[in-house]
Amino acid sequence: MEELISKLKKAKTVTVISGAGISAESGIPTFRDAGGYWKNHSAETLATPQAFAKNPKLVTEWYEMRMQKCFESSPNEGHFVIAEFEKFFPNFLLITQNVDGLHTRAGSKKMIELHGNIYRFRCTKCKQKIQFEKPTTENPIKCKSCKSIMRPDILWFGENYDLLVLGEAYMFAKRSDIIFVIGTSGMVTVPMQIAMEGINAGAYSIEINPEKSTIHKSISVSFQEKSGIVLPKILNILKSK
Ligand code: NAD
Ligand code: ZN
């Protein structure tokens, strides 16, 4: 505990990597926990370019259902604390795997949404994007410019990351004093590789997850507890500076 407090107080550059678990207390199901199935389809099969090519209407309907769910949810304590971190650490970056927009609604600004955003669609032909303010049931969604079909602006299984964004994430992690790994199982490997980039370069690492992530063994200190419980305690330590 003493080491944690001293690391938190000294840290200048901090990366937070968040996953679906941080939004669990807002009522949004994680991928692999209960609720990962919809109309007998698993998330792993729907979140693919193949599924969209085969049945765009079904995939669009699934995303619109999830968009509705995200819209009805509210950020929780965990999201709010992470937004406050920006005030305490001079250099800060939140790298989220979440697409639910809750970090933004909690006030986070220094953020990379690694896997996209559920409110955004992009044209399959001219790549133009559209950002919805409210849930839509339009299906299919047609591009205003070229009338082609639009797809969720989400990174699906089997697709490539934006290399510029990825480069920024790796560079930031590498020069971080602390890496937080919050609410992620680690089953998606790239975000964990980003975390490991920082850890291997000497960052102190803090995991918050009721269960162990795939990189648990490399972590400096683990809190096997909900993020909405642990993060306010971390904030209290920072405030007691
Ligand atoms: P995951 O579902 O694989 O893992 C979720 C993790 O959160 C688990 O390890 C679980 O133990 C933990 N967890 C559950 N409740 C928690 C709590 N209250 N506090 C802290 N941790 C808690 O999620 P992932 O690792 O993010 O990977 C899944 C992929 O699915 C990501 O690529 C993401 O884009 C996508 N996804 C996003 C959302 C969202 O935007 N909210 C929801 C589901 C899936
Ligand atoms: Zn278009």
PDB file of C-alpha atoms and ligand atoms in Angstrom:
ATOM      1  CA  MET A   1       0.000   0.000   0.000  1.00  0.00           C
ATOM      2  CA  GLU A   2       2.863   2.393   0.837  1.00  0.00           C
ATOM      3  CA  GLU A   3       4.496   1.725  -2.503  1.00  0.00           C
ATOM      4  CA  LEU A   4       1.192   2.347  -4.300  1.00  0.00           C
ATOM      5  CA  ILE A   5       0.693   5.676  -2.524  1.00  0.00           C
ATOM      6  CA  SER A   6       4.221   6.824  -3.278  1.00  0.00           C
ATOM      7  CA  LYS A   7       3.956   5.779  -6.954  1.00  0.00           C
ATOM      8  CA  LEU A   8       0.625   7.575  -7.315  1.00  0.00           C
ATOM      9  CA  LYS A   9       1.983  10.748  -5.790  1.00  0.00           C
ATOM     10  CA  LYS A  10       5.132  10.820  -7.917  1.00  0.00           C
ATOM     11  CA  ALA A  11       3.577   9.846 -11.245  1.00  0.00           C
ATOM     12  CA  LYS A  12       3.719  12.409 -14.043  1.00  0.00           C
ATOM     13  CA  THR A  13       2.716  10.255 -17.003  1.00  0.00           C
ATOM     14  CA  VAL A  14      -0.165   7.831 -16.648  1.00  0.00           C
ATOM     15  CA  THR A  15      -1.982   5.511 -19.036  1.00  0.00           C
ATOM     16  CA  VAL A  16      -5.332   3.907 -18.266  1.00  0.00           C
ATOM     17  CA  ILE A  17      -6.419   0.947 -20.377  1.00  0.00           C
ATOM     18  CA  SER A  18     -10.095   0.222 -19.835  1.00  0.00           C
ATOM     19  CA  GLY A  19     -12.396  -2.559 -20.996  1.00  0.00           C
ATOM     20  CA  ALA A  20     -16.017  -3.604 -20.841  1.00  0.00           C
ATOM     21  CA  GLY A  21     -15.806  -4.261 -17.071  1.00  0.00           C
ATOM     22  CA  ILE A  22     -15.701  -0.565 -16.223  1.00  0.00           C
ATOM     23  CA  SER A  23     -19.163  -0.196 -17.762  1.00  0.00           C
ATOM     24  CA  ALA A  24     -20.586  -3.318 -16.086  1.00  0.00           C
ATOM     25  CA  GLU A  25     -21.752  -1.243 -13.103  1.00  0.00           C
ATOM     26  CA  SER A  26     -23.610   0.999 -15.567  1.00  0.00           C
ATOM     27  CA  GLY A  27     -25.598  -2.072 -16.626  1.00  0.00           C
ATOM     28  CA  ILE A  28     -23.854  -2.677 -19.950  1.00  0.00           C
ATOM     29  CA  PRO A  29     -23.069  -6.381 -20.385  1.00  0.00           C
ATOM     30  CA  THR A  30     -19.438  -7.345 -20.985  1.00  0.00           C
ATOM     31  CA  PHE A  31     -18.602  -9.545 -23.941  1.00  0.00           C
ATOM     32  CA  ARG A  32     -18.033 -12.802 -22.217  1.00  0.00           C
ATOM     33  CA  ASP A  33     -20.082 -12.379 -19.046  1.00  0.00           C
ATOM     34  CA  ALA A  34     -23.795 -13.208 -19.030  1.00  0.00           C
ATOM     35  CA  GLY A  35     -25.659 -11.259 -21.676  1.00  0.00           C
ATOM     36  CA  GLY A  36     -23.074 -11.935 -24.355  1.00  0.00           C
ATOM     37  CA  TYR A  37     -25.698 -13.580 -26.556  1.00  0.00           C
ATOM     38  CA  TRP A  38     -28.464 -11.981 -28.597  1.00  0.00           C
ATOM     39  CA  LYS A  39     -31.095 -13.851 -30.654  1.00  0.00           C
ATOM     40  CA  ASN A  40     -28.894 -16.960 -30.378  1.00  0.00           C
ATOM     41  CA  HIS A  41     -25.927 -15.190 -31.939  1.00  0.00           C
ATOM     42  CA  SER A  42     -22.728 -14.713 -29.992  1.00  0.00           C
ATOM     43  CA  ALA A  43     -20.995 -11.357 -29.984  1.00  0.00           C
ATOM     44  CA  GLU A  44     -17.917 -13.030 -31.470  1.00  0.00           C
ATOM     45  CA  THR A  45     -19.840 -14.011 -34.593  1.00  0.00           C
ATOM     46  CA  LEU A  46     -21.822 -10.773 -34.999  1.00  0.00           C
ATOM     47  CA  ALA A  47     -18.869  -8.414 -34.602  1.00  0.00           C
ATOM     48  CA  THR A  48     -17.199  -9.510 -37.825  1.00  0.00           C
ATOM     49  CA  PRO A  49     -17.005  -8.238 -41.422  1.00  0.00           C
ATOM     50  CA  GLN A  50     -18.280 -11.664 -42.536  1.00  0.00           C
ATOM     51  CA  ALA A  51     -21.484 -11.322 -40.484  1.00  0.00           C
ATOM     52  CA  PHE A  52     -22.137  -7.857 -41.923  1.00  0.00           C
ATOM     53  CA  ALA A  53     -21.513  -9.044 -45.487  1.00  0.00           C
ATOM     54  CA  LYS A  54     -23.922 -11.937 -44.991  1.00  0.00           C
ATOM     55  CA  ASN A  55     -26.667 -10.138 -43.104  1.00  0.00           C
ATOM     56  CA  PRO A  56     -26.174  -6.363 -42.781  1.00  0.00           C
ATOM     57  CA  LYS A  57     -29.688  -5.877 -41.466  1.00  0.00           C
ATOM     58  CA  LEU A  58     -29.162  -8.264 -38.553  1.00  0.00           C
ATOM     59  CA  VAL A  59     -25.796  -6.746 -37.597  1.00  0.00           C
ATOM     60  CA  THR A  60     -27.148  -3.194 -37.879  1.00  0.00           C
ATOM     61  CA  GLU A  61     -30.120  -4.157 -35.705  1.00  0.00           C
ATOM     62  CA  TRP A  62     -27.782  -5.602 -33.065  1.00  0.00           C
ATOM     63  CA  TYR A  63     -25.680  -2.429 -32.982  1.00  0.00           C
ATOM     64  CA  GLU A  64     -28.786  -0.238 -32.843  1.00  0.00           C
ATOM     65  CA  MET A  65     -30.107  -2.294 -29.922  1.00  0.00           C
ATOM     66  CA  ARG A  66     -26.754  -1.800 -28.143  1.00  0.00           C
ATOM     67  CA  MET A  67     -26.721   1.902 -29.028  1.00  0.00           C
ATOM     68  CA  GLN A  68     -30.138   2.214 -27.367  1.00  0.00           C
ATOM     69  CA  LYS A  69     -28.821   0.382 -24.286  1.00  0.00           C
ATOM     70  CA  CYS A  70     -25.744   2.633 -24.041  1.00  0.00           C
ATOM     71  CA  PHE A  71     -27.922   5.724 -24.428  1.00  0.00           C
ATOM     72  CA  GLU A  72     -30.162   4.595 -21.551  1.00  0.00           C
ATOM     73  CA  SER A  73     -27.154   3.905 -19.312  1.00  0.00           C
ATOM     74  CA  SER A  74     -25.200   6.449 -17.319  1.00  0.00           C
ATOM     75  CA  PRO A  75     -21.523   6.689 -16.439  1.00  0.00           C
ATOM     76  CA  ASN A  76     -20.642   5.259 -13.016  1.00  0.00           C
ATOM     77  CA  GLU A  77     -18.139   6.273 -10.322  1.00  0.00           C
ATOM     78  CA  GLY A  78     -15.315   4.518 -12.170  1.00  0.00           C
ATOM     79  CA  HIS A  79     -15.824   6.593 -15.345  1.00  0.00           C
ATOM     80  CA  PHE A  80     -16.007   9.812 -13.318  1.00  0.00           C
ATOM     81  CA  VAL A  81     -12.797   9.085 -11.405  1.00  0.00           C
ATOM     82  CA  ILE A  82     -10.897   8.378 -14.633  1.00  0.00           C
ATOM     83  CA  ALA A  83     -12.131  11.698 -16.033  1.00  0.00           C
ATOM     84  CA  GLU A  84     -10.764  13.387 -12.875  1.00  0.00           C
ATOM     85  CA  PHE A  85      -7.357  11.729 -13.344  1.00  0.00           C
ATOM     86  CA  GLU A  86      -6.696  14.294 -16.113  1.00  0.00           C
ATOM     87  CA  LYS A  87      -6.425  16.985 -13.409  1.00  0.00           C
ATOM     88  CA  PHE A  88      -3.936  15.065 -11.279  1.00  0.00           C
ATOM     89  CA  PHE A  89      -1.430  13.760 -13.806  1.00  0.00           C
ATOM     90  CA  PRO A  90       0.327  16.259 -16.129  1.00  0.00           C
ATOM     91  CA  ASN A  91       0.485  13.700 -18.950  1.00  0.00           C
ATOM     92  CA  PHE A  92      -2.489  11.417 -19.192  1.00  0.00           C
ATOM     93  CA  LEU A  93      -4.038   9.109 -21.755  1.00  0.00           C
ATOM     94  CA  LEU A  94      -7.089   6.872 -21.509  1.00  0.00           C
ATOM     95  CA  ILE A  95      -7.029   4.030 -24.012  1.00  0.00           C
ATOM     96  CA  THR A  96     -10.445   2.422 -23.984  1.00  0.00           C
ATOM     97  CA  GLN A  97     -11.638  -0.700 -25.721  1.00  0.00           C
ATOM     98  CA  ASN A  98     -15.184   0.368 -25.025  1.00  0.00           C
ATOM     99  CA  VAL A  99     -17.464   1.726 -27.700  1.00  0.00           C
ATOM    100  CA  ASP A 100     -20.267   2.855 -25.373  1.00  0.00           C
ATOM    101  CA  GLY A 101     -19.333   6.558 -25.126  1.00  0.00           C
ATOM    102  CA  LEU A 102     -19.633   6.533 -21.305  1.00  0.00           C
ATOM    103  CA  HIS A 103     -16.085   7.835 -20.723  1.00  0.00           C
ATOM    104  CA  THR A 104     -16.904  10.892 -22.847  1.00  0.00           C
ATOM    105  CA  ARG A 105     -20.157  11.430 -20.994  1.00  0.00           C
ATOM    106  CA  ALA A 106     -18.221  11.293 -17.700  1.00  0.00           C
ATOM    107  CA  GLY A 107     -15.965  14.088 -18.986  1.00  0.00           C
ATOM    108  CA  SER A 108     -12.879  12.260 -20.276  1.00  0.00           C
ATOM    109  CA  LYS A 109     -11.097  14.230 -22.998  1.00  0.00           C
ATOM    110  CA  LYS A 110      -7.608  12.768 -23.299  1.00  0.00           C
ATOM    111  CA  MET A 111      -8.811   9.520 -24.756  1.00  0.00           C
ATOM    112  CA  ILE A 112      -8.378   7.068 -27.591  1.00  0.00           C
ATOM    113  CA  GLU A 113     -11.370   4.894 -28.457  1.00  0.00           C
ATOM    114  CA  LEU A 114      -9.359   1.999 -29.825  1.00  0.00           C
ATOM    115  CA  HIS A 115     -12.336   0.008 -31.106  1.00  0.00           C
ATOM    116  CA  GLY A 116     -14.578   2.824 -32.327  1.00  0.00           C
ATOM    117  CA  ASN A 117     -17.851   4.242 -31.110  1.00  0.00           C
ATOM    118  CA  ILE A 118     -21.313   2.725 -31.155  1.00  0.00           C
ATOM    119  CA  TYR A 119     -22.992   6.001 -32.167  1.00  0.00           C
ATOM    120  CA  ARG A 120     -20.888   6.304 -35.327  1.00  0.00           C
ATOM    121  CA  PHE A 121     -21.386   4.621 -38.714  1.00  0.00           C
ATOM    122  CA  ARG A 122     -19.259   4.906 -41.831  1.00  0.00           C
ATOM    123  CA  CYS A 123     -19.992   4.453 -45.510  1.00  0.00           C
ATOM    124  CA  THR A 124     -18.770   1.129 -46.899  1.00  0.00           C
ATOM    125  CA  LYS A 125     -17.893   2.923 -50.160  1.00  0.00           C
ATOM    126  CA  CYS A 126     -16.819   6.563 -49.670  1.00  0.00           C
ATOM    127  CA  LYS A 127     -15.910   6.150 -45.938  1.00  0.00           C
ATOM    128  CA  GLN A 128     -17.937   9.225 -44.928  1.00  0.00           C
ATOM    129  CA  LYS A 129     -18.954   9.041 -41.261  1.00  0.00           C
ATOM    130  CA  ILE A 130     -22.137   9.861 -39.427  1.00  0.00           C
ATOM    131  CA  GLN A 131     -22.354  10.367 -35.667  1.00  0.00           C
ATOM    132  CA  PHE A 132     -25.778   9.860 -34.103  1.00  0.00           C
ATOM    133  CA  GLU A 133     -26.721  12.019 -31.114  1.00  0.00           C
ATOM    134  CA  LYS A 134     -29.615   9.716 -30.251  1.00  0.00           C
ATOM    135  CA  PRO A 135     -30.350   6.048 -30.995  1.00  0.00           C
ATOM    136  CA  THR A 136     -31.672   5.332 -34.473  1.00  0.00           C
ATOM    137  CA  THR A 137     -33.728   2.454 -35.887  1.00  0.00           C
ATOM    138  CA  GLU A 138     -33.007   3.348 -39.510  1.00  0.00           C
ATOM    139  CA  ASN A 139     -32.002   0.065 -41.160  1.00  0.00           C
ATOM    140  CA  PRO A 140     -30.184  -0.112 -43.477  1.00  0.00           C
ATOM    141  CA  ILE A 141     -28.436   3.214 -42.901  1.00  0.00           C
ATOM    142  CA  LYS A 142     -27.675   4.833 -46.262  1.00  0.00           C
ATOM    143  CA  CYS A 143     -24.843   7.278 -46.938  1.00  0.00           C
ATOM    144  CA  LYS A 144     -26.091  10.830 -47.573  1.00  0.00           C
ATOM    145  CA  SER A 145     -23.400  11.421 -50.228  1.00  0.00           C
ATOM    146  CA  CYS A 146     -23.241   8.234 -52.286  1.00  0.00           C
ATOM    147  CA  LYS A 147     -26.304   6.289 -51.069  1.00  0.00           C
ATOM    148  CA  SER A 148     -24.246   3.194 -50.268  1.00  0.00           C
ATOM    149  CA  ILE A 149     -24.864   1.185 -47.136  1.00  0.00           C
ATOM    150  CA  MET A 150     -23.178   2.338 -43.924  1.00  0.00           C
ATOM    151  CA  ARG A 151     -21.613   0.041 -41.331  1.00  0.00           C
ATOM    152  CA  PRO A 152     -20.843   0.525 -37.638  1.00  0.00           C
ATOM    153  CA  ASP A 153     -17.582   2.466 -37.221  1.00  0.00           C
ATOM    154  CA  ILE A 154     -16.280  -0.289 -34.978  1.00  0.00           C
ATOM    155  CA  LEU A 155     -13.134  -2.378 -35.221  1.00  0.00           C
ATOM    156  CA  TRP A 156     -14.422  -5.883 -35.814  1.00  0.00           C
ATOM    157  CA  PHE A 157     -12.669  -9.175 -35.122  1.00  0.00           C
ATOM    158  CA  GLY A 158     -10.138  -9.811 -37.864  1.00  0.00           C
ATOM    159  CA  GLU A 159      -9.804  -6.128 -38.824  1.00  0.00           C
ATOM    160  CA  ASN A 160      -6.700  -3.977 -38.588  1.00  0.00           C
ATOM    161  CA  TYR A 161      -6.100  -1.208 -36.131  1.00  0.00           C
ATOM    162  CA  ASP A 162      -5.436   2.341 -37.300  1.00  0.00           C
ATOM    163  CA  LEU A 163      -1.629   2.376 -37.273  1.00  0.00           C
ATOM    164  CA  LEU A 164      -1.300   6.053 -36.369  1.00  0.00           C
ATOM    165  CA  VAL A 165      -3.586   5.668 -33.362  1.00  0.00           C
ATOM    166  CA  LEU A 166      -1.833   2.473 -32.345  1.00  0.00           C
ATOM    167  CA  GLY A 167       1.573   4.160 -32.591  1.00  0.00           C
ATOM    168  CA  GLU A 168       0.430   6.957 -30.297  1.00  0.00           C
ATOM    169  CA  ALA A 169      -0.907   4.428 -27.772  1.00  0.00           C
ATOM    170  CA  TYR A 170       2.348   2.425 -27.704  1.00  0.00           C
ATOM    171  CA  MET A 171       4.516   5.528 -27.412  1.00  0.00           C
ATOM    172  CA  PHE A 172       2.467   6.908 -24.557  1.00  0.00           C
ATOM    173  CA  ALA A 173       2.428   3.611 -22.673  1.00  0.00           C
ATOM    174  CA  LYS A 174       6.171   3.244 -23.094  1.00  0.00           C
ATOM    175  CA  ARG A 175       6.923   6.536 -21.362  1.00  0.00           C
ATOM    176  CA  SER A 176       4.334   6.089 -18.602  1.00  0.00           C
ATOM    177  CA  ASP A 177       5.171   5.941 -14.891  1.00  0.00           C
ATOM    178  CA  ILE A 178       1.931   4.075 -14.171  1.00  0.00           C
ATOM    179  CA  ILE A 179      -0.289   1.831 -16.302  1.00  0.00           C
ATOM    180  CA  PHE A 180      -3.774   1.048 -15.071  1.00  0.00           C
ATOM    181  CA  VAL A 181      -5.485  -2.044 -16.528  1.00  0.00           C
ATOM    182  CA  ILE A 182      -9.151  -1.802 -15.612  1.00  0.00           C
ATOM    183  CA  GLY A 183     -12.101  -4.088 -16.376  1.00  0.00           C
ATOM    184  CA  THR A 184     -10.564  -6.022 -19.209  1.00  0.00           C
ATOM    185  CA  SER A 185     -10.200  -9.779 -19.524  1.00  0.00           C
ATOM    186  CA  GLY A 186      -7.216  -9.347 -21.813  1.00  0.00           C
ATOM    187  CA  MET A 187      -8.674 -11.710 -24.404  1.00  0.00           C
ATOM    188  CA  VAL A 188      -8.221  -9.030 -27.048  1.00  0.00           C
ATOM    189  CA  THR A 189      -4.439  -9.015 -27.341  1.00  0.00           C
ATOM    190  CA  VAL A 190      -3.460  -5.606 -28.759  1.00  0.00           C
ATOM    191  CA  PRO A 191      -4.579  -3.552 -25.717  1.00  0.00           C
ATOM    192  CA  MET A 192      -2.607  -5.957 -23.520  1.00  0.00           C
ATOM    193  CA  GLN A 193       0.448  -5.562 -25.746  1.00  0.00           C
ATOM    194  CA  ILE A 194       0.149  -1.803 -25.232  1.00  0.00           C
ATOM    195  CA  ALA A 195       0.039  -2.357 -21.462  1.00  0.00           C
ATOM    196  CA  MET A 196       3.047  -4.695 -21.650  1.00  0.00           C
ATOM    197  CA  GLU A 197       5.002  -2.095 -23.653  1.00  0.00           C
ATOM    198  CA  GLY A 198       4.767   0.196 -20.614  1.00  0.00           C
ATOM    199  CA  ILE A 199       5.313  -2.527 -18.042  1.00  0.00           C
ATOM    200  CA  ASN A 200       8.413  -3.830 -19.828  1.00  0.00           C
ATOM    201  CA  ALA A 201       9.767  -0.286 -19.952  1.00  0.00           C
ATOM    202  CA  GLY A 202       9.479  -0.098 -16.156  1.00  0.00           C
ATOM    203  CA  ALA A 203       6.005   1.316 -15.477  1.00  0.00           C
ATOM    204  CA  TYR A 204       4.287   0.479 -12.200  1.00  0.00           C
ATOM    205  CA  SER A 205       1.067  -1.355 -13.073  1.00  0.00           C
ATOM    206  CA  ILE A 206      -2.274  -1.456 -11.306  1.00  0.00           C
ATOM    207  CA  GLU A 207      -5.014  -3.922 -12.232  1.00  0.00           C
ATOM    208  CA  ILE A 208      -8.623  -3.474 -11.146  1.00  0.00           C
ATOM    209  CA  ASN A 209     -10.853  -6.449 -11.949  1.00  0.00           C
ATOM    210  CA  PRO A 210     -12.813  -8.938  -9.784  1.00  0.00           C
ATOM    211  CA  GLU A 211     -11.098 -11.613 -11.894  1.00  0.00           C
ATOM    212  CA  LYS A 212      -7.551 -12.019 -13.150  1.00  0.00           C
ATOM    213  CA  SER A 213      -6.747 -10.707 -16.618  1.00  0.00           C
ATOM    214  CA  THR A 214      -4.402 -12.536 -18.981  1.00  0.00           C
ATOM    215  CA  ILE A 215      -1.496 -10.261 -17.945  1.00  0.00           C
ATOM    216  CA  HIS A 216      -2.212 -10.571 -14.209  1.00  0.00           C
ATOM    217  CA  LYS A 217       1.189 -12.127 -13.495  1.00  0.00           C
ATOM    218  CA  SER A 218       3.018  -9.084 -14.882  1.00  0.00           C
ATOM    219  CA  ILE A 219       1.045  -6.617 -12.738  1.00  0.00           C
ATOM    220  CA  SER A 220       2.603  -4.774  -9.772  1.00  0.00           C
ATOM    221  CA  VAL A 221      -0.572  -4.508  -7.678  1.00  0.00           C
ATOM    222  CA  SER A 222      -4.007  -6.087  -8.254  1.00  0.00           C
ATOM    223  CA  PHE A 223      -7.348  -5.114  -6.764  1.00  0.00           C
ATOM    224  CA  GLN A 224      -9.779  -7.992  -7.259  1.00  0.00           C
ATOM    225  CA  GLU A 225     -12.784  -5.766  -6.783  1.00  0.00           C
ATOM    226  CA  LYS A 226     -15.205  -3.687  -8.869  1.00  0.00           C
ATOM    227  CA  SER A 227     -13.756  -0.569 -10.480  1.00  0.00           C
ATOM    228  CA  GLY A 228     -16.599   1.573  -9.111  1.00  0.00           C
ATOM    229  CA  ILE A 229     -15.420   0.634  -5.601  1.00  0.00           C
ATOM    230  CA  VAL A 230     -11.629   0.831  -6.043  1.00  0.00           C
ATOM    231  CA  LEU A 231     -11.273   3.941  -8.221  1.00  0.00           C
ATOM    232  CA  PRO A 232     -12.853   6.385  -5.726  1.00  0.00           C
ATOM    233  CA  LYS A 233     -10.329   5.121  -3.142  1.00  0.00           C
ATOM    234  CA  ILE A 234      -7.465   5.820  -5.554  1.00  0.00           C
ATOM    235  CA  LEU A 235      -8.890   9.304  -6.117  1.00  0.00           C
ATOM    236  CA  ASN A 236      -8.907   9.897  -2.348  1.00  0.00           C
ATOM    237  CA  ILE A 237      -5.209   9.039  -2.213  1.00  0.00           C
ATOM    238  CA  LEU A 238      -4.528  11.560  -4.988  1.00  0.00           C
ATOM    239  CA  LYS A 239      -6.590  14.232  -3.258  1.00  0.00           C
ATOM    240  CA  SER A 240      -4.647  13.735  -0.028  1.00  0.00           C
ATOM    241  CA  LYS A 241      -1.469  14.896  -1.805  1.00  0.00           C
TER     242      LYS A 241
HETATM  243  P1  NAD B   1     -14.420  -8.696 -21.608  1.00  0.00           P
HETATM  244  O1  NAD B   1     -15.899  -8.850 -21.631  1.00  0.00           O
HETATM  245  O2  NAD B   1     -13.601  -9.680 -22.315  1.00  0.00           O
HETATM  246  O3  NAD B   1     -13.935  -8.655 -20.090  1.00  0.00           O
HETATM  247  C1  NAD B   1     -14.578  -7.884 -19.123  1.00  0.00           C
HETATM  248  C2  NAD B   1     -13.772  -7.927 -17.865  1.00  0.00           C
HETATM  249  O4  NAD B   1     -14.357  -7.025 -16.922  1.00  0.00           O
HETATM  250  C3  NAD B   1     -13.730  -9.290 -17.191  1.00  0.00           C
HETATM  251  O5  NAD B   1     -12.384  -9.633 -16.941  1.00  0.00           O
HETATM  252  C4  NAD B   1     -14.500  -9.084 -15.896  1.00  0.00           C
HETATM  253  O6  NAD B   1     -13.964  -9.850 -14.822  1.00  0.00           O
HETATM  254  C5  NAD B   1     -14.308  -7.617 -15.653  1.00  0.00           C
HETATM  255  N1  NAD B   1     -15.333  -6.969 -14.826  1.00  0.00           N
HETATM  256  C6  NAD B   1     -16.647  -7.292 -14.694  1.00  0.00           C
HETATM  257  N2  NAD B   1     -17.264  -6.439 -13.861  1.00  0.00           N
HETATM  258  C7  NAD B   1     -16.319  -5.542 -13.460  1.00  0.00           C
HETATM  259  C8  NAD B   1     -16.342  -4.407 -12.604  1.00  0.00           C
HETATM  260  N3  NAD B   1     -17.458  -4.007 -11.994  1.00  0.00           N
HETATM  261  N4  NAD B   1     -15.190  -3.724 -12.419  1.00  0.00           N
HETATM  262  C9  NAD B   1     -14.035  -4.107 -13.029  1.00  0.00           C
HETATM  263  N5  NAD B   1     -13.963  -5.168 -13.861  1.00  0.00           N
HETATM  264  C10 NAD B   1     -15.091  -5.873 -14.071  1.00  0.00           C
HETATM  265  O7  NAD B   1     -14.134  -7.204 -22.123  1.00  0.00           O
HETATM  266  P2  NAD B   1     -12.873  -6.563 -22.838  1.00  0.00           P
HETATM  267  O8  NAD B   1     -11.624  -7.097 -22.234  1.00  0.00           O
HETATM  268  O9  NAD B   1     -13.120  -5.109 -22.863  1.00  0.00           O
HETATM  269  O10 NAD B   1     -12.895  -7.121 -24.323  1.00  0.00           O
HETATM  270  C11 NAD B   1     -14.088  -7.272 -25.010  1.00  0.00           C
HETATM  271  C12 NAD B   1     -14.235  -6.516 -26.315  1.00  0.00           C
HETATM  272  O11 NAD B   1     -15.618  -6.253 -26.410  1.00  0.00           O
HETATM  273  C13 NAD B   1     -13.569  -5.180 -26.411  1.00  0.00           C
HETATM  274  O12 NAD B   1     -12.919  -5.153 -27.619  1.00  0.00           O
HETATM  275  C14 NAD B   1     -14.689  -4.122 -26.424  1.00  0.00           C
HETATM  276  O13 NAD B   1     -14.526  -3.245 -27.516  1.00  0.00           O
HETATM  277  C15 NAD B   1     -15.954  -4.896 -26.666  1.00  0.00           C
HETATM  278  N6  NAD B   1     -17.092  -4.546 -25.760  1.00  0.00           N
HETATM  279  C16 NAD B   1     -17.345  -3.249 -25.386  1.00  0.00           C
HETATM  280  C17 NAD B   1     -18.380  -2.956 -24.513  1.00  0.00           C
HETATM  281  C18 NAD B   1     -18.623  -1.538 -24.114  1.00  0.00           C
HETATM  282  O14 NAD B   1     -18.350  -0.621 -24.899  1.00  0.00           O
HETATM  283  N7  NAD B   1     -19.127  -1.286 -22.897  1.00  0.00           N
HETATM  284  C19 NAD B   1     -19.179  -3.974 -23.999  1.00  0.00           C
HETATM  285  C20 NAD B   1     -18.922  -5.301 -24.408  1.00  0.00           C
HETATM  286  C21 NAD B   1     -17.874  -5.562 -25.277  1.00  0.00           C
HETATM  287 ZN    ZN B   2     -20.797   7.109 -49.170  1.00  0.00          ZN
END
